[in-house]
Coordinates of N, CA and C in Angstrom, one line a residue:
M1 N 0.8 -1.2 0.0 CA 0.0 0.0 0.0 C 0.9 1.3 0.0
L2 N 1.9 1.2 0.9 CA 2.8 2.4 0.9 C 3.5 2.6 -0.4
K3 N 3.9 1.5 -1.1 CA 4.6 1.6 -2.4 C 3.6 2.3 -3.4
N4 N 2.3 1.9 -3.3 CA 1.4 2.5 -4.2 C 1.2 4.0 -4.0
I5 N 1.1 4.4 -2.7 CA 1.0 5.8 -2.4 C 2.2 6.6 -2.8
N6 N 3.4 6.0 -2.6 CA 4.6 6.7 -3.0 C 4.7 6.8 -4.5
A7 N 4.2 5.8 -5.2 CA 4.1 5.9 -6.7 C 3.2 7.0 -7.1
V8 N 2.1 7.2 -6.4 CA 1.1 8.3 -6.8 C 1.8 9.6 -6.5
I9 N 2.5 9.7 -5.4 CA 3.1 11.0 -5.1 C 4.2 11.3 -6.1
L10 N 5.0 10.3 -6.5 CA 6.0 10.6 -7.5 C 5.4 10.9 -8.9
T11 N 4.4 10.3 -9.2 CA 3.7 10.6 -10.5 C 3.1 12.0 -10.5
T12 N 2.6 12.4 -9.3 CA 2.0 13.8 -9.2 C 3.2 14.8 -9.3
L13 N 4.3 14.5 -8.7 CA 5.4 15.5 -8.8 C 5.9 15.6 -10.2
L14 N 6.0 14.5 -10.9 CA 6.5 14.5 -12.3 C 5.4 15.2 -13.2
F15 N 4.2 15.0 -12.9 CA 3.1 15.6 -13.7 C 3.2 17.1 -13.5
G16 N 3.4 17.6 -12.3 CA 3.5 19.0 -12.0 C 4.7 19.6 -12.7
V17 N 5.8 18.9 -12.7 CA 7.0 19.5 -13.3 C 6.8 19.6 -14.9
F18 N 6.3 18.6 -15.5 CA 6.1 18.6 -16.9 C 4.9 19.4 -17.4
S19 N 4.0 19.8 -16.6 CA 2.8 20.5 -17.0 C 3.0 22.0 -17.0
M20 N 4.2 22.5 -16.4 CA 4.4 23.9 -16.4 C 4.7 24.5 -17.8
N21 N 4.2 25.6 -18.1 CA 4.4 26.2 -19.4 C 5.6 27.2 -19.5
G22 N 6.6 26.9 -18.7 CA 7.7 27.8 -18.7 C 8.0 28.1 -17.2
Q23 N 9.0 28.9 -17.0 CA 9.4 29.3 -15.7 C 8.5 30.4 -15.1
P24 N 8.0 30.2 -13.9 CA 7.2 31.3 -13.3 C 8.1 32.5 -13.0
P25 N 7.5 33.6 -12.9 CA 8.2 34.8 -12.5 C 8.7 34.7 -11.1
E26 N 9.7 35.4 -10.7 CA 10.3 35.3 -9.3 C 9.2 35.6 -8.3
S27 N 8.3 36.5 -8.5 CA 7.3 36.8 -7.5 C 6.1 35.9 -7.4
A28 N 6.0 34.9 -8.4 CA 4.9 34.0 -8.4 C 5.1 32.9 -7.3
A29 N 4.0 32.3 -7.0 CA 4.1 31.2 -6.0 C 4.8 30.0 -6.6
K30 N 5.6 29.3 -5.8 CA 6.3 28.1 -6.3 C 5.4 26.9 -6.5
A31 N 5.5 26.2 -7.6 CA 4.7 25.0 -7.9 C 5.1 24.0 -6.8
S32 N 4.1 23.4 -6.2 CA 4.3 22.5 -5.1 C 3.3 21.4 -5.0
T33 N 3.6 20.3 -4.3 CA 2.7 19.3 -4.0 C 2.8 19.0 -2.5
I34 N 1.6 18.9 -1.9 CA 1.5 18.6 -0.4 C 0.7 17.3 -0.3
T35 N 1.2 16.4 0.5 CA 0.6 15.1 0.8 C 0.4 15.0 2.2
G36 N -0.9 14.6 2.6 CA -1.1 14.4 4.1 C -2.5 14.1 4.4
E37 N -2.9 14.3 5.6 CA -4.2 14.0 6.1 C -5.0 15.3 6.4
V38 N -6.3 15.3 6.0 CA -7.1 16.5 6.2 C -7.4 16.6 7.7
V39 N -7.1 17.8 8.2 CA -7.4 18.1 9.6 C -8.8 18.8 9.7
S40 N -9.0 19.8 8.8 CA -10.3 20.4 8.8 C -10.6 20.9 7.4
I41 N -11.8 21.1 7.1 CA -12.2 21.5 5.7 C -13.4 22.5 5.8
G42 N -13.2 23.6 5.1 CA -14.3 24.6 5.0 C -14.6 24.8 3.5
S43 N -15.4 25.9 3.3 CA -15.9 26.1 1.9 C -14.8 26.6 1.0
D44 N -13.8 27.3 1.6 CA -12.7 27.8 0.8 C -11.3 27.6 1.3
T45 N -11.2 26.8 2.4 CA -9.9 26.5 3.0 C -9.9 25.1 3.6
M46 N -8.8 24.4 3.4 CA -8.6 23.1 4.0 C -7.2 23.1 4.7
V47 N -7.2 22.5 5.9 CA -5.9 22.4 6.6 C -5.5 20.9 6.5
V48 N -4.2 20.7 6.1 CA -3.7 19.4 5.8 C -2.5 19.2 6.8
R49 N -2.4 18.0 7.4 CA -1.3 17.7 8.3 C -0.3 16.9 7.3
A50 N 0.8 17.6 7.0 CA 1.8 17.0 6.1 C 3.0 16.7 6.9
A51 N 4.0 16.0 6.3 CA 5.2 15.7 7.0 C 5.9 16.9 7.5
T52 N 5.8 18.0 6.9 CA 6.5 19.2 7.3 C 5.7 20.1 8.3
G53 N 4.5 19.6 8.7 CA 3.6 20.4 9.6 C 2.3 20.7 8.9
Q54 N 1.5 21.5 9.6 CA 0.2 21.8 9.0 C 0.3 22.9 7.9
V55 N -0.4 22.6 6.8 CA -0.4 23.5 5.6 C -1.9 23.9 5.4
S56 N -2.1 25.2 5.1 CA -3.4 25.7 4.8 C -3.5 25.7 3.3
A57 N -4.6 25.0 2.7 CA -4.8 25.0 1.3 C -6.0 25.9 1.0
T58 N -5.8 26.9 0.1 CA -6.9 27.8 -0.4 C -7.6 27.1 -1.5
L59 N -8.9 26.9 -1.4 CA -9.7 26.3 -2.5 C -10.5 27.4 -3.2
S60 N -10.7 27.1 -4.5 CA -11.5 28.1 -5.3 C -12.4 27.3 -6.3
A61 N -13.1 28.1 -7.1 CA -14.0 27.4 -8.1 C -13.1 26.7 -9.1
A62 N -11.9 27.2 -9.3 CA -11.0 26.6 -10.3 C -10.3 25.3 -9.9
T63 N -10.4 25.0 -8.6 CA -9.8 23.8 -8.0 C -10.5 22.6 -8.6
Q64 N -9.7 21.6 -9.0 CA -10.2 20.3 -9.5 C -10.1 19.3 -8.4
Y65 N -11.1 18.5 -8.3 CA -11.2 17.5 -7.3 C -11.3 16.1 -7.9
K66 N -10.4 15.2 -7.5 CA -10.5 13.8 -8.1 C -10.3 12.8 -6.9
R67 N -11.0 11.7 -7.1 CA -11.0 10.6 -6.1 C -10.1 9.5 -6.6
L68 N -9.2 9.1 -5.7 CA -8.3 7.9 -5.9 C -8.9 6.7 -5.3
S69 N -8.7 5.6 -6.0 CA -9.1 4.3 -5.4 C -8.1 3.8 -4.4
A70 N -8.5 3.3 -3.3 CA -7.6 2.7 -2.3 C -7.0 1.4 -2.8
E71 N -7.8 0.7 -3.6 CA -7.3 -0.6 -4.2 C -6.2 -0.4 -5.2
K72 N -6.4 0.6 -6.1 CA -5.3 0.8 -7.1 C -5.2 2.3 -7.3
P73 N -4.4 3.0 -6.4 CA -4.2 4.4 -6.4 C -3.4 4.8 -7.6
S74 N -4.0 5.5 -8.6 CA -3.3 6.0 -9.8 C -4.0 7.3 -10.2
L75 N -3.1 8.3 -10.5 CA -3.7 9.5 -11.0 C -4.4 9.4 -12.3
Q76 N -4.0 8.4 -13.2 CA -4.6 8.2 -14.5 C -6.0 7.7 -14.3
T77 N -6.3 6.9 -13.3 CA -7.6 6.4 -13.1 C -8.5 7.1 -12.1
A78 N -8.0 8.3 -11.6 CA -8.8 9.1 -10.7 C -10.1 9.5 -11.3
T79 N -11.2 9.5 -10.5 CA -12.5 9.9 -11.0 C -12.8 11.3 -10.5
P80 N -13.6 12.0 -11.2 CA -14.0 13.4 -10.8 C -14.8 13.3 -9.4
S81 N -14.6 14.3 -8.6 CA -15.2 14.4 -7.3 C -15.5 15.8 -7.0
S82 N -15.8 16.1 -5.8 CA -16.2 17.5 -5.4 C -15.7 17.7 -4.0
I83 N -15.7 19.0 -3.6 CA -15.3 19.4 -2.2 C -16.1 18.7 -1.2
S84 N -17.4 18.4 -1.5 CA -18.3 17.8 -0.5 C -17.9 16.4 -0.1
D85 N -17.0 15.7 -0.9 CA -16.5 14.4 -0.7 C -15.4 14.3 0.3
I86 N -14.8 15.5 0.7 CA -13.7 15.6 1.6 C -14.1 15.7 3.0
A87 N -13.5 14.9 3.9 CA -13.8 14.9 5.3 C -12.5 14.8 6.1
S88 N -12.6 15.2 7.3 CA -11.4 15.1 8.2 C -11.0 13.7 8.3
G89 N -9.7 13.5 8.2 CA -9.1 12.1 8.3 C -8.8 11.5 6.9
D90 N -9.4 12.1 5.8 CA -9.1 11.6 4.5 C -7.6 12.0 4.1
K91 N -7.1 11.1 3.3 CA -5.7 11.4 2.7 C -5.9 12.2 1.5
V92 N -5.0 13.2 1.3 CA -5.1 14.1 0.1 C -3.7 14.3 -0.5
I93 N -3.7 14.6 -1.8 CA -2.5 15.2 -2.5 C -3.0 16.5 -3.1
V94 N -2.4 17.6 -2.7 CA -2.8 18.9 -3.2 C -1.6 19.4 -4.0
T95 N -2.0 19.8 -5.3 CA -1.0 20.5 -6.1 C -1.4 21.9 -6.3
G96 N -0.4 22.8 -6.5 CA -0.7 24.2 -6.7 C 0.5 25.0 -6.4
G97 N 0.3 26.3 -6.2 CA 1.3 27.2 -5.9 C 1.5 27.5 -4.4
S98 N 2.6 27.2 -3.9 CA 2.8 27.4 -2.4 C 3.5 28.7 -2.1
S99 N 3.3 29.1 -0.9 CA 4.0 30.3 -0.4 C 5.5 30.0 -0.1
T100 N 6.2 31.1 0.0 CA 7.7 30.9 0.3 C 8.0 30.2 1.6
D101 N 7.1 30.4 2.6 CA 7.4 29.7 3.9 C 6.8 28.3 3.9
G102 N 6.1 27.8 2.9 CA 5.6 26.5 2.8 C 4.4 26.2 3.7
K103 N 3.8 27.2 4.3 CA 2.7 27.0 5.2 C 1.4 27.1 4.6
S104 N 1.3 27.5 3.3 CA 0.0 27.7 2.6 C 0.2 27.3 1.1
I105 N -0.9 26.9 0.5 CA -0.8 26.6 -0.9 C -2.1 27.0 -1.5
V106 N -2.1 27.5 -2.8 CA -3.3 27.8 -3.5 C -3.5 26.5 -4.4
A107 N -4.6 25.8 -4.1 CA -4.8 24.5 -4.6 C -5.3 24.6 -6.1
R108 N -4.6 23.9 -7.0 CA -5.0 23.7 -8.4 C -5.8 22.5 -8.5
S109 N -5.3 21.4 -7.8 CA -6.0 20.1 -7.9 C -5.9 19.4 -6.5
V110 N -6.9 18.7 -6.1 CA -6.9 17.9 -4.9 C -7.3 16.5 -5.2
Y111 N -6.4 15.5 -4.9 CA -6.7 14.1 -5.1 C -7.0 13.5 -3.7
I112 N -8.2 12.9 -3.6 CA -8.8 12.4 -2.4 C -8.8 10.9 -2.3
M113 N -8.4 10.4 -1.1 CA -8.5 9.0 -0.8 C -9.2 8.9 0.5
S114 N -10.5 8.5 0.5 CA -11.3 8.6 1.8 C -10.8 7.6 2.8
Q115 N -11.0 8.1 4.1 CA -10.6 7.3 5.2 C -11.4 5.9 5.2
S116 N -12.6 6.0 4.8 CA -13.4 4.7 4.8 C -12.9 3.7 3.7
D117 N -12.5 4.3 2.6 CA -12.0 3.4 1.5 C -10.7 2.7 2.0
I118 N -9.8 3.5 2.7 CA -8.6 3.0 3.2 C -8.8 1.9 4.3
A119 N -9.8 2.2 5.1 CA -10.1 1.2 6.2 C -10.7 -0.1 5.6
A120 N -11.5 0.0 4.5 CA -12.1 -1.2 3.9 C -11.0 -2.0 3.2
K121 N -10.0 -1.3 2.6 CA -8.9 -2.0 1.9 C -8.0 -2.7 3.0
N122 N -7.7 -2.0 4.1 CA -6.9 -2.6 5.1 C -7.6 -3.9 5.7
A123 N -8.9 -3.8 5.9 CA -9.7 -4.9 6.4 C -9.7 -6.1 5.5
K124 N -9.8 -5.8 4.2 CA -9.7 -6.8 3.2 C -8.3 -7.5 3.2
D125 N -7.2 -6.7 3.3 CA -5.9 -7.2 3.4 C -5.7 -8.1 4.6
V126 N -6.2 -7.7 5.7 CA -6.1 -8.5 6.9 C -6.8 -9.9 6.7
E127 N -8.0 -9.8 6.1 CA -8.8 -11.0 5.9 C -8.0 -12.0 5.0
Q128 N -7.4 -11.4 3.9 CA -6.6 -12.2 3.0 C -5.5 -12.9 3.7
W129 N -4.8 -12.2 4.6 CA -3.7 -12.8 5.4 C -4.2 -13.9 6.2
R130 N -5.4 -13.7 6.8 CA -6.0 -14.8 7.7 C -6.3 -16.1 6.9
T131 N -6.9 -15.9 5.7 CA -7.3 -17.0 4.9 C -6.2 -17.6 4.0
R132 N -5.2 -16.8 3.6 CA -4.2 -17.3 2.7 C -2.8 -17.3 3.3
G133 N -2.7 -16.7 4.4 CA -1.3 -16.5 5.0 C -1.0 -17.6 6.0
I134 N 0.2 -17.7 6.4 CA 0.7 -18.6 7.4 C 1.7 -17.9 8.3
T135 N 1.7 -18.3 9.6 CA 2.6 -17.7 10.5 C 3.4 -18.8 11.1
G136 N 4.7 -18.6 11.3 CA 5.5 -19.7 11.9 C 7.0 -19.4 11.7
K137 N 7.8 -20.3 12.1 CA 9.3 -20.2 12.0 C 9.7 -21.0 10.8
V138 N 10.5 -20.3 9.9 CA 11.1 -20.9 8.7 C 12.1 -21.9 9.1
L139 N 12.0 -23.2 8.7 CA 12.9 -24.2 9.0 C 13.9 -24.4 7.9
T140 N 13.5 -24.5 6.7 CA 14.4 -24.7 5.5 C 13.8 -24.0 4.3
V141 N 14.8 -23.6 3.4 CA 14.4 -23.0 2.1 C 15.2 -23.8 1.1
D142 N 14.4 -24.4 0.1 CA 15.0 -25.2 -1.0 C 15.0 -24.3 -2.2
Q143 N 16.1 -23.8 -2.6 CA 16.2 -22.9 -3.8 C 15.8 -23.7 -5.1
E144 N 16.2 -24.9 -5.2 CA 15.9 -25.7 -6.5 C 14.4 -26.0 -6.7
T145 N 13.7 -26.4 -5.6 CA 12.3 -26.7 -5.8 C 11.4 -25.5 -5.4
K146 N 12.1 -24.5 -4.9 CA 11.3 -23.3 -4.5 C 10.3 -23.6 -3.4
Q147 N 10.7 -24.3 -2.4 CA 9.8 -24.7 -1.3 C 10.4 -24.2 0.0
I148 N 9.5 -23.8 0.9 CA 9.9 -23.3 2.2 C 9.2 -24.2 3.2
S149 N 9.9 -24.7 4.2 CA 9.3 -25.5 5.3 C 9.1 -24.6 6.5
V150 N 7.9 -24.6 7.0 CA 7.6 -23.7 8.1 C 7.0 -24.5 9.3
E151 N 7.5 -24.2 10.5 CA 7.0 -24.8 11.7 C 6.0 -23.9 12.3
T152 N 4.8 -24.4 12.4 CA 3.7 -23.7 13.0 C 3.3 -24.2 14.4
R153 N 2.8 -23.4 15.2 CA 2.4 -23.7 16.6 C 0.9 -23.7 16.7
T154 N 0.3 -24.7 17.4 CA -1.1 -24.7 17.7 C -1.2 -25.1 19.1
L155 N -2.5 -25.2 19.6 CA -2.7 -25.7 21.0 C -2.2 -27.1 21.2
M156 N -2.1 -27.9 20.2 CA -1.7 -29.3 20.3 C -0.2 -29.4 20.2
G157 N 0.6 -28.3 19.9 CA 2.0 -28.4 19.8 C 2.5 -27.8 18.5
T158 N 3.7 -28.2 18.1 CA 4.2 -27.7 16.8 C 3.9 -28.7 15.7
S159 N 3.9 -28.2 14.5 CA 3.7 -29.1 13.3 C 4.5 -28.7 12.2

């Protein structure tokens, strides 16, 4: 899951770099991407808890909103969304122009991954580990036959 989110972040950064129509003037806001969790959301402002601290995102009518799937997070498959779909606790990627201090950003686009979608995916992953996974101590690894022997423990002892 973390690899997928990192791939989305990297793709967003590359998209932002290649979509610029030239160098912005010195006084313009720096193109930036903020990734984090929504702390609060209003009609024109959203506060995001990023790795660098809290960042205030200014939202406008020109801001584009897209929903990412927790199963397969990809900017190419993101579906249109709206500000009403954003709630506290959701994960977001915000692209736009940031201030020089990095504490605010004028949002050009907001990619949303809802907290409930992430929880559902995590629950599905846990269930798959329960039904398809095994826990134990690795005894041997046979490179030729590609087999692993695992010692498991039960109430009746080891097997």
